[in-house]
CSV table of C-alpha atoms in Angstrom, one decimal:
chain,number,residue,atom,x,y,z
A,5,MET,CA,11.2,8.7,6.5
A,6,THR,CA,9.0,7.6,3.2
A,7,TRP,CA,9.6,8.9,0.0
A,8,ILE,CA,6.9,10.5,-2.2
A,9,ALA,CA,7.4,10.5,-7.0
A,10,LEU,CA,6.9,13.6,-8.4
A,11,THR,CA,6.2,12.4,-12.0
A,12,ARG,CA,7.8,15.2,-14.4
A,13,ALA,CA,7.6,13.5,-17.5
A,14,PRO,CA,9.9,12.3,-19.7
A,15,TRP,CA,10.8,11.3,-15.7
A,16,THR,CA,10.6,10.5,-12.0
A,17,ILE,CA,12.0,13.0,-9.4
A,18,TYR,CA,11.9,11.3,-5.7
A,19,ARG,CA,11.9,13.5,-2.6
A,20,SER,CA,11.5,12.7,1.1
A,21,SER,CA,8.3,13.2,2.5
A,22,ARG,CA,9.4,15.0,5.2
A,23,CYS,CA,11.1,17.9,2.8
A,24,ILE,CA,7.9,18.4,1.0
A,25,THR,CA,5.1,18.4,4.9
A,26,ALA,CA,7.5,20.9,6.4
A,27,THR,CA,7.2,24.4,7.1
A,28,ARG,CA,10.1,24.5,9.0
A,29,LEU,CA,13.6,22.8,7.8
A,30,SER,CA,15.5,22.2,10.7
A,31,ALA,CA,19.4,22.2,10.0
A,32,TYR,CA,19.4,18.9,10.1
A,33,ALA,CA,16.6,18.9,7.2
A,34,SER,CA,17.8,21.1,5.4
A,35,LYS,CA,21.0,18.9,5.5
A,36,ARG,CA,19.2,15.9,4.5
A,37,CYS,CA,17.1,17.7,1.9
A,38,ASN,CA,18.3,20.4,0.1
A,39,SER,CA,18.6,19.2,-3.5
A,40,THR,CA,16.0,17.8,-6.5
A,41,SER,CA,17.7,15.2,-8.8
A,42,VAL,CA,16.9,14.1,-11.5
A,43,ALA,CA,17.6,11.5,-13.8
A,44,SER,CA,19.8,12.9,-15.7
A,45,ASP,CA,21.4,16.3,-15.9
A,46,THR,CA,21.4,16.4,-19.7
A,47,ILE,CA,18.1,15.5,-19.9
A,48,SER,CA,16.8,17.5,-18.0
A,49,ASN,CA,19.0,21.2,-19.5
A,50,LEU,CA,18.2,19.7,-22.6
A,51,VAL,CA,15.4,20.2,-22.4
A,52,ARG,CA,14.8,24.0,-21.5
A,53,SER,CA,15.2,26.6,-24.0
A,54,THR,CA,16.5,28.9,-21.9
A,55,VAL,CA,19.3,27.2,-20.8
A,56,HIS,CA,22.4,29.0,-23.3
A,57,LYS,CA,24.3,25.8,-24.8
A,58,ILE,CA,27.7,28.1,-23.7
A,59,ALA,CA,26.9,27.5,-20.0
A,60,LEU,CA,25.2,23.9,-20.7
A,61,THR,CA,28.1,22.7,-22.3
A,62,GLY,CA,31.1,24.9,-20.4
A,63,PHE,CA,29.4,24.0,-16.1
A,64,GLY,CA,29.4,21.1,-17.4
A,65,GLU,CA,30.2,17.8,-14.7
A,66,GLY,CA,33.7,17.7,-13.1
A,67,THR,CA,33.9,22.3,-13.6
A,68,ASN,CA,31.5,23.7,-10.2
A,69,ASP,CA,34.5,22.8,-7.8
A,70,LEU,CA,36.7,24.8,-9.3
A,71,TYR,CA,34.1,27.4,-9.9
A,72,ASP,CA,32.6,27.7,-6.5
A,73,ARG,CA,36.8,27.9,-5.3
A,74,ALA,CA,37.9,30.2,-8.2
A,75,ARG,CA,35.0,32.6,-8.1
A,76,PRO,CA,35.5,35.9,-6.8
A,77,SER,CA,32.6,36.8,-3.9
A,78,TYR,CA,30.5,40.0,-3.2
A,79,PRO,CA,31.4,43.2,-1.1
A,80,SER,CA,29.7,43.9,1.6
A,81,ASP,CA,28.9,47.7,0.2
A,82,ALA,CA,26.6,45.2,-2.3
A,83,LEU,CA,25.2,43.5,0.5
A,84,ASN,CA,23.9,45.9,2.1
A,85,LYS,CA,21.8,47.5,-1.1
A,86,ILE,CA,21.0,44.9,-1.3
A,87,HIS,CA,19.2,44.0,1.8
A,88,GLN,CA,18.2,47.7,1.9
A,89,ALA,CA,15.4,47.2,-1.2
A,90,ILE,CA,14.5,44.2,0.3
A,91,SER,CA,13.3,45.9,3.8
A,92,THR,CA,12.2,48.7,1.7
A,93,SER,CA,9.1,46.6,0.6
A,94,SER,CA,9.6,43.8,2.9
A,95,SER,CA,6.4,43.7,5.9
A,96,ALA,CA,6.9,40.5,7.0
A,97,SER,CA,7.5,40.0,10.4
A,98,ASP,CA,7.8,35.9,10.4
A,99,GLY,CA,10.9,36.1,7.5
A,100,TRP,CA,12.1,36.9,4.5
A,101,ARG,CA,10.7,35.0,1.3
A,102,ILE,CA,13.3,34.5,-1.1
A,103,ILE,CA,13.8,33.0,-4.5
A,104,GLU,CA,17.2,32.7,-6.1
A,105,PRO,CA,17.2,31.9,-9.9
A,106,GLY,CA,20.8,30.9,-11.5
A,107,SER,CA,22.3,30.6,-8.4
A,108,GLY,CA,24.8,28.2,-9.8
A,109,THR,CA,27.4,26.4,-6.7
A,110,GLY,CA,25.8,29.3,-4.1
A,111,ILE,CA,28.2,31.5,-3.8
A,112,PHE,CA,26.2,34.7,-3.1
A,113,THR,CA,23.4,32.4,-1.5
A,114,ARG,CA,25.9,31.9,1.0
A,115,LEU,CA,25.9,35.4,2.3
A,116,LEU,CA,22.1,35.4,2.3
A,117,LEU,CA,22.2,32.9,4.8
A,118,SER,CA,25.3,33.8,6.7
A,119,PRO,CA,27.2,37.0,6.7
A,120,PRO,CA,31.4,36.4,6.6
A,121,THR,CA,32.2,39.9,8.8
A,122,THR,CA,30.4,41.9,10.6
A,123,GLN,CA,29.9,45.2,7.8
A,124,TYR,CA,28.3,42.1,6.0
A,125,PRO,CA,24.1,43.1,7.1
A,126,THR,CA,22.0,39.7,8.6
A,127,PHE,CA,18.8,39.1,6.0
A,128,PRO,CA,16.3,37.4,8.7
A,129,ILE,CA,15.6,34.5,5.9
A,130,ASP,CA,12.5,32.8,6.3
A,131,THR,CA,12.4,30.6,3.5
A,132,LEU,CA,15.5,30.7,1.0
A,133,VAL,CA,14.9,28.1,-2.0
A,134,SER,CA,17.9,28.6,-5.6
A,135,ILE,CA,16.8,27.4,-9.1
A,136,GLU,CA,20.0,26.0,-10.5
A,137,PRO,CA,19.3,24.3,-14.2
A,138,SER,CA,22.6,21.7,-13.5
A,139,GLU,CA,23.3,19.4,-11.4
A,140,GLY,CA,27.0,19.3,-11.1
A,141,MET,CA,26.2,22.5,-10.5
A,142,ARG,CA,22.9,21.3,-7.7
A,143,LYS,CA,25.2,19.4,-5.6
A,144,THR,CA,28.4,21.5,-5.6
A,145,TRP,CA,25.2,24.1,-3.8
A,146,GLN,CA,24.4,21.4,-1.5
A,147,ASN,CA,28.0,20.6,-0.5
A,148,GLY,CA,28.4,24.2,-0.1
A,149,LEU,CA,25.7,24.2,2.7
A,150,GLU,CA,26.9,21.3,4.5
A,151,THR,CA,30.8,22.5,4.7
A,152,LYS,CA,30.7,25.8,4.9
A,153,VAL,CA,26.6,27.8,6.2
A,154,PRO,CA,26.9,26.8,10.2
A,155,LYS,CA,24.6,24.7,11.4
A,156,GLN,CA,23.1,27.2,13.6
A,157,VAL,CA,22.4,29.7,11.1
A,158,LEU,CA,20.1,26.8,9.1
A,159,GLU,CA,17.2,26.3,12.9
A,160,ASP,CA,14.3,27.3,12.0
A,161,LYS,CA,14.6,27.8,8.4
A,162,THR,CA,13.5,26.4,4.9
A,163,VAL,CA,16.6,26.5,3.1
A,164,ASN,CA,16.9,24.0,-1.1
A,165,VAL,CA,18.1,24.4,-3.9
A,166,VAL,CA,15.6,22.9,-7.0
A,167,GLU,CA,15.9,22.8,-10.2
A,168,GLY,CA,14.3,25.5,-12.7
A,169,ALA,CA,15.1,28.1,-15.1
A,170,PHE,CA,14.7,31.2,-15.1
A,171,ASP,CA,11.6,31.6,-16.9
A,172,ASP,CA,10.4,28.4,-14.7
A,173,LEU,CA,10.3,28.7,-11.2
A,174,SER,CA,7.5,26.5,-10.5
A,175,ASN,CA,9.4,24.0,-8.1
A,176,VAL,CA,9.8,26.6,-5.6
A,177,GLN,CA,6.6,26.3,-4.0
A,178,GLN,CA,7.0,22.4,-2.3
A,179,TYR,CA,8.9,25.1,-0.1
A,180,GLY,CA,5.4,27.3,0.1
A,181,MET,CA,6.0,29.6,-1.6
A,182,ARG,CA,2.8,30.8,-3.1
A,183,LYS,CA,3.2,33.1,-6.1
A,184,GLY,CA,2.7,36.9,-4.8
A,185,GLY,CA,3.9,35.9,-1.3
A,186,VAL,CA,8.0,36.7,-2.2
A,187,ASP,CA,10.1,39.3,-0.6
A,188,GLY,CA,12.5,39.9,-3.0
A,189,VAL,CA,13.9,37.5,-6.0
A,190,ILE,CA,17.7,37.7,-6.2
A,191,ILE,CA,19.7,37.3,-8.9
A,192,ALA,CA,23.5,37.0,-9.1
A,193,GLN,CA,26.3,36.2,-12.1
A,194,ALA,CA,24.2,34.7,-14.3
A,195,TRP,CA,20.7,37.5,-16.2
A,196,HIS,CA,23.2,37.3,-18.7
A,197,TRP,CA,22.4,33.8,-19.9
A,198,CYS,CA,18.2,34.3,-20.5
A,199,ASP,CA,17.8,33.6,-24.1
A,200,ASP,CA,13.7,34.6,-23.2
A,201,HIS,CA,13.3,38.3,-21.2
A,202,GLU,CA,9.8,38.5,-21.8
A,203,LYS,CA,9.0,34.9,-20.5
A,204,ALA,CA,11.8,35.1,-17.8
A,205,LEU,CA,10.2,38.7,-16.3
A,206,ARG,CA,6.8,36.7,-16.6
A,207,GLU,CA,7.5,34.4,-14.5
A,208,ILE,CA,9.5,36.0,-12.2
A,209,ALA,CA,6.6,39.0,-11.7
A,210,SER,CA,4.1,36.3,-10.8
A,211,TYR,CA,5.6,35.2,-7.9
A,212,LEU,CA,6.6,38.9,-6.1
A,213,ARG,CA,4.8,41.1,-3.4
A,214,PRO,CA,4.0,44.1,-4.8
A,215,SER,CA,6.5,46.8,-5.0
A,216,ALA,CA,9.2,43.9,-4.0
A,217,PRO,CA,12.2,44.0,-5.8
A,218,LEU,CA,14.2,42.5,-8.3
A,219,ILE,CA,16.9,41.9,-8.2
A,220,LEU,CA,20.7,41.2,-10.3
A,221,ILE,CA,24.1,42.0,-9.5
A,222,TRP,CA,26.7,41.2,-11.5
A,223,ASN,CA,30.5,40.9,-10.8
A,224,LEU,CA,33.1,42.0,-13.4
A,225,GLU,CA,36.9,41.9,-13.4
A,226,SER,CA,37.6,45.7,-13.9
A,227,PRO,CA,39.4,47.1,-17.3
A,228,ILE,CA,41.8,49.6,-14.4
A,229,PRO,CA,45.4,50.0,-13.7
A,230,LYS,CA,45.9,48.8,-17.8
A,231,TRP,CA,46.8,45.2,-17.4
A,232,GLN,CA,44.2,44.2,-16.3
A,233,GLY,CA,43.0,45.9,-19.6
A,234,GLU,CA,45.2,44.3,-21.1
A,235,VAL,CA,44.8,40.4,-19.9
A,236,ARG,CA,41.0,41.0,-20.4
A,237,LYS,CA,41.5,41.7,-24.3
A,238,SER,CA,43.4,38.7,-24.2
A,239,TYR,CA,40.8,36.0,-23.6
A,240,GLU,CA,37.9,38.1,-24.2
A,241,LYS,CA,38.1,36.9,-27.3
A,242,TYR,CA,37.4,33.3,-26.8
A,243,ASP,CA,34.2,33.7,-25.7
A,244,LEU,CA,32.5,32.4,-28.9
A,245,GLY,CA,29.9,35.4,-28.8
A,246,SER,CA,27.7,33.7,-26.1
A,247,PRO,CA,25.8,37.1,-23.6
A,248,GLN,CA,28.7,37.4,-21.7
A,249,TYR,CA,27.7,40.1,-19.3
A,250,TYR,CA,30.6,42.8,-20.9
A,251,LYS,CA,29.1,43.1,-23.5
A,252,GLY,CA,25.6,44.1,-22.4
A,253,TRP,CA,23.1,42.4,-24.0
A,254,TRP,CA,20.7,41.4,-21.4
A,255,ARG,CA,19.9,44.8,-21.4
A,256,LYS,CA,16.8,44.0,-24.4
A,257,MET,CA,14.9,43.2,-21.7
A,258,PHE,CA,14.1,47.2,-21.2
A,259,ASP,CA,12.3,46.6,-24.3
A,260,THR,CA,10.1,43.8,-23.6
A,261,GLN,CA,6.3,44.5,-23.0
A,262,ALA,CA,6.7,42.1,-19.2
A,263,TYR,CA,9.3,45.0,-17.9
A,264,LYS,CA,6.5,47.8,-18.8
A,265,GLU,CA,3.9,46.9,-18.0
A,266,LEU,CA,5.0,45.0,-14.8
A,267,PHE,CA,7.0,47.2,-13.0
A,268,GLU,CA,8.6,49.9,-12.1
A,269,GLU,CA,11.6,52.2,-13.5
A,270,LYS,CA,14.8,50.4,-13.5
A,271,GLU,CA,17.5,51.9,-10.4
A,272,GLU,CA,21.6,50.7,-11.4
A,273,TRP,CA,24.2,51.1,-8.9
A,274,SER,CA,27.4,50.1,-8.9
A,275,THR,CA,30.7,50.7,-6.8
A,276,LYS,CA,34.7,49.2,-7.2
A,277,TRP,CA,36.3,47.0,-4.9
A,278,MET,CA,39.6,45.0,-4.7
A,279,LYS,CA,41.3,41.7,-3.2
A,280,GLY,CA,43.7,39.9,-2.5
A,281,ILE,CA,45.5,37.2,-5.3
A,282,THR,CA,48.1,35.6,-6.2
A,283,GLU,CA,49.0,34.9,-10.1
A,284,ASP,CA,47.7,31.1,-9.9
A,285,GLU,CA,44.7,32.2,-7.9
A,286,LEU,CA,44.3,34.5,-10.7
A,287,ILE,CA,44.1,31.4,-13.4
A,288,ASP,CA,42.4,29.4,-12.5
A,289,ARG,CA,40.2,32.1,-12.2
A,290,LEU,CA,40.3,33.1,-15.2
A,291,PHE,CA,39.9,29.7,-16.5
A,292,SER,CA,36.1,29.0,-14.7
A,293,LYS,CA,34.4,31.1,-17.2
A,294,SER,CA,32.2,28.6,-19.7
A,295,TYR,CA,33.8,29.5,-22.5
A,296,LEU,CA,37.1,28.9,-21.3
A,297,THR,CA,36.8,25.8,-19.8
A,298,SER,CA,37.5,22.4,-21.7
A,299,ALA,CA,34.1,22.2,-23.0
A,300,HIS,CA,35.3,25.2,-24.9
A,301,LEU,CA,39.5,25.5,-25.4
A,302,SER,CA,41.3,22.7,-26.9
A,303,PRO,CA,44.6,22.2,-24.6
A,304,THR,CA,46.5,23.9,-27.1
A,305,ASP,CA,44.2,26.7,-27.2
A,306,ARG,CA,45.1,27.0,-23.1
A,307,GLU,CA,48.2,26.2,-22.8
A,308,ASN,CA,48.9,29.3,-25.5
A,309,LEU,CA,46.5,32.0,-23.4
A,310,GLU,CA,47.8,30.9,-20.2
A,311,ASN,CA,51.1,31.1,-21.7
A,312,HIS,CA,50.1,35.1,-23.0
A,313,LEU,CA,48.3,35.3,-18.8
A,314,ARG,CA,51.2,34.8,-16.8
A,315,LYS,CA,53.1,37.1,-19.1
A,316,ILE,CA,50.5,39.9,-18.9
A,317,MET,CA,51.1,38.9,-15.0
A,318,ARG,CA,54.9,39.1,-14.1
A,319,ASN,CA,55.3,41.9,-16.8
A,320,ALA,CA,52.2,44.5,-14.4
A,321,LYS,CA,53.6,46.6,-12.1
A,322,HIS,CA,51.3,45.2,-8.9
A,323,GLU,CA,49.8,46.8,-5.9
A,324,TRP,CA,51.1,44.3,-3.8
A,325,VAL,CA,49.0,43.2,-0.8
A,326,ASP,CA,52.2,40.4,-0.1
A,327,GLU,CA,54.9,40.5,-2.6
A,328,GLU,CA,56.4,37.4,-0.4
A,329,LYS,CA,54.3,35.1,-0.9
A,330,GLY,CA,53.2,36.7,-4.4
A,331,ILE,CA,49.7,38.1,-3.5
A,332,PHE,CA,48.7,41.7,-4.9
A,333,GLN,CA,45.8,43.5,-5.5
A,334,TYR,CA,43.3,42.9,-8.1
A,335,TYR,CA,40.4,44.9,-9.2
A,336,TYR,CA,36.2,44.6,-9.7
A,337,ASN,CA,33.5,46.3,-10.4
A,338,THR,CA,29.9,45.3,-8.8
A,339,ASP,CA,27.0,46.3,-10.5
A,340,ILE,CA,23.1,46.0,-8.9
A,341,VAL,CA,20.2,46.1,-11.2
A,342,ILE,CA,17.2,46.7,-8.8
A,343,LEU,CA,13.0,46.5,-10.5
A,344,ARG,CA,10.5,46.3,-8.6
A,345,ARG,CA,7.0,44.5,-10.0
A,346,LYS,CA,4.3,47.0,-9.7
A,347,ALA,CA,1.7,48.0,-7.3
């Protein structure tokens, strides 16, 4: 195997020539060649104005394994909705080509590759390239692909994660992704971090086939029942003014010229679901939020907030899944926004 140096001033990225030239990766090749390395995650991120500083610091090295372990997955009806949205416009007989910006640790990526139950759809993936600006997140993405996705699922597929941003998808071209030839762009739990909607929408639209969708999806803790609303109010005041999804600032995208010029009228869809969880698991879940990590929350504030949250949980009237094991229902809303590229 030879290696080729790709210059990306002021650093150099090294990738295997097998990774660059192969039109399809075997499970072995995917395992060996699924991460773009850069000289420094800090340097990489600082040159990108579209990476929000709270996300940059809150999701830094050392937080990624907790994020991957504690964050919830997505419900089957949401994945079926996404499958339907792509299949409506895709005529690709040789499989779908999907770009996933803001992929994080790969929680959503793995659902596209390996449905966990028969209730989930099977996506006919030909090429799936995730984009993630955090090197730590990319490492966890790679580890998840190697340890949580059956090797046979990766056969005859091109599956990779590369460095990039919402407004720079160019690294996907290393894997045969061409402008105007992508069946769908999916952004899970990340679009609210986008700073420049105009630039990002134009970049995304340039890769989509006519009528192909840009799909945005978020999980959000429900404010119902009452104790969950109290939990949310307790931690949201620590968000440092960051552009969290629930604030709706991301909706400014609909005021841009890029949206009006390049996309059809949006479609919005929501579903409610629940997940069994323990008190400790919920604490991990909450403190995986960017603004509640040690980068932004002092040890004293962390202790005080955790004690307060545990008090709310212990005083709550739970819907028990297994009271003996301390497992109770926790409610989520999952929201999807679909924007189709104008034909």
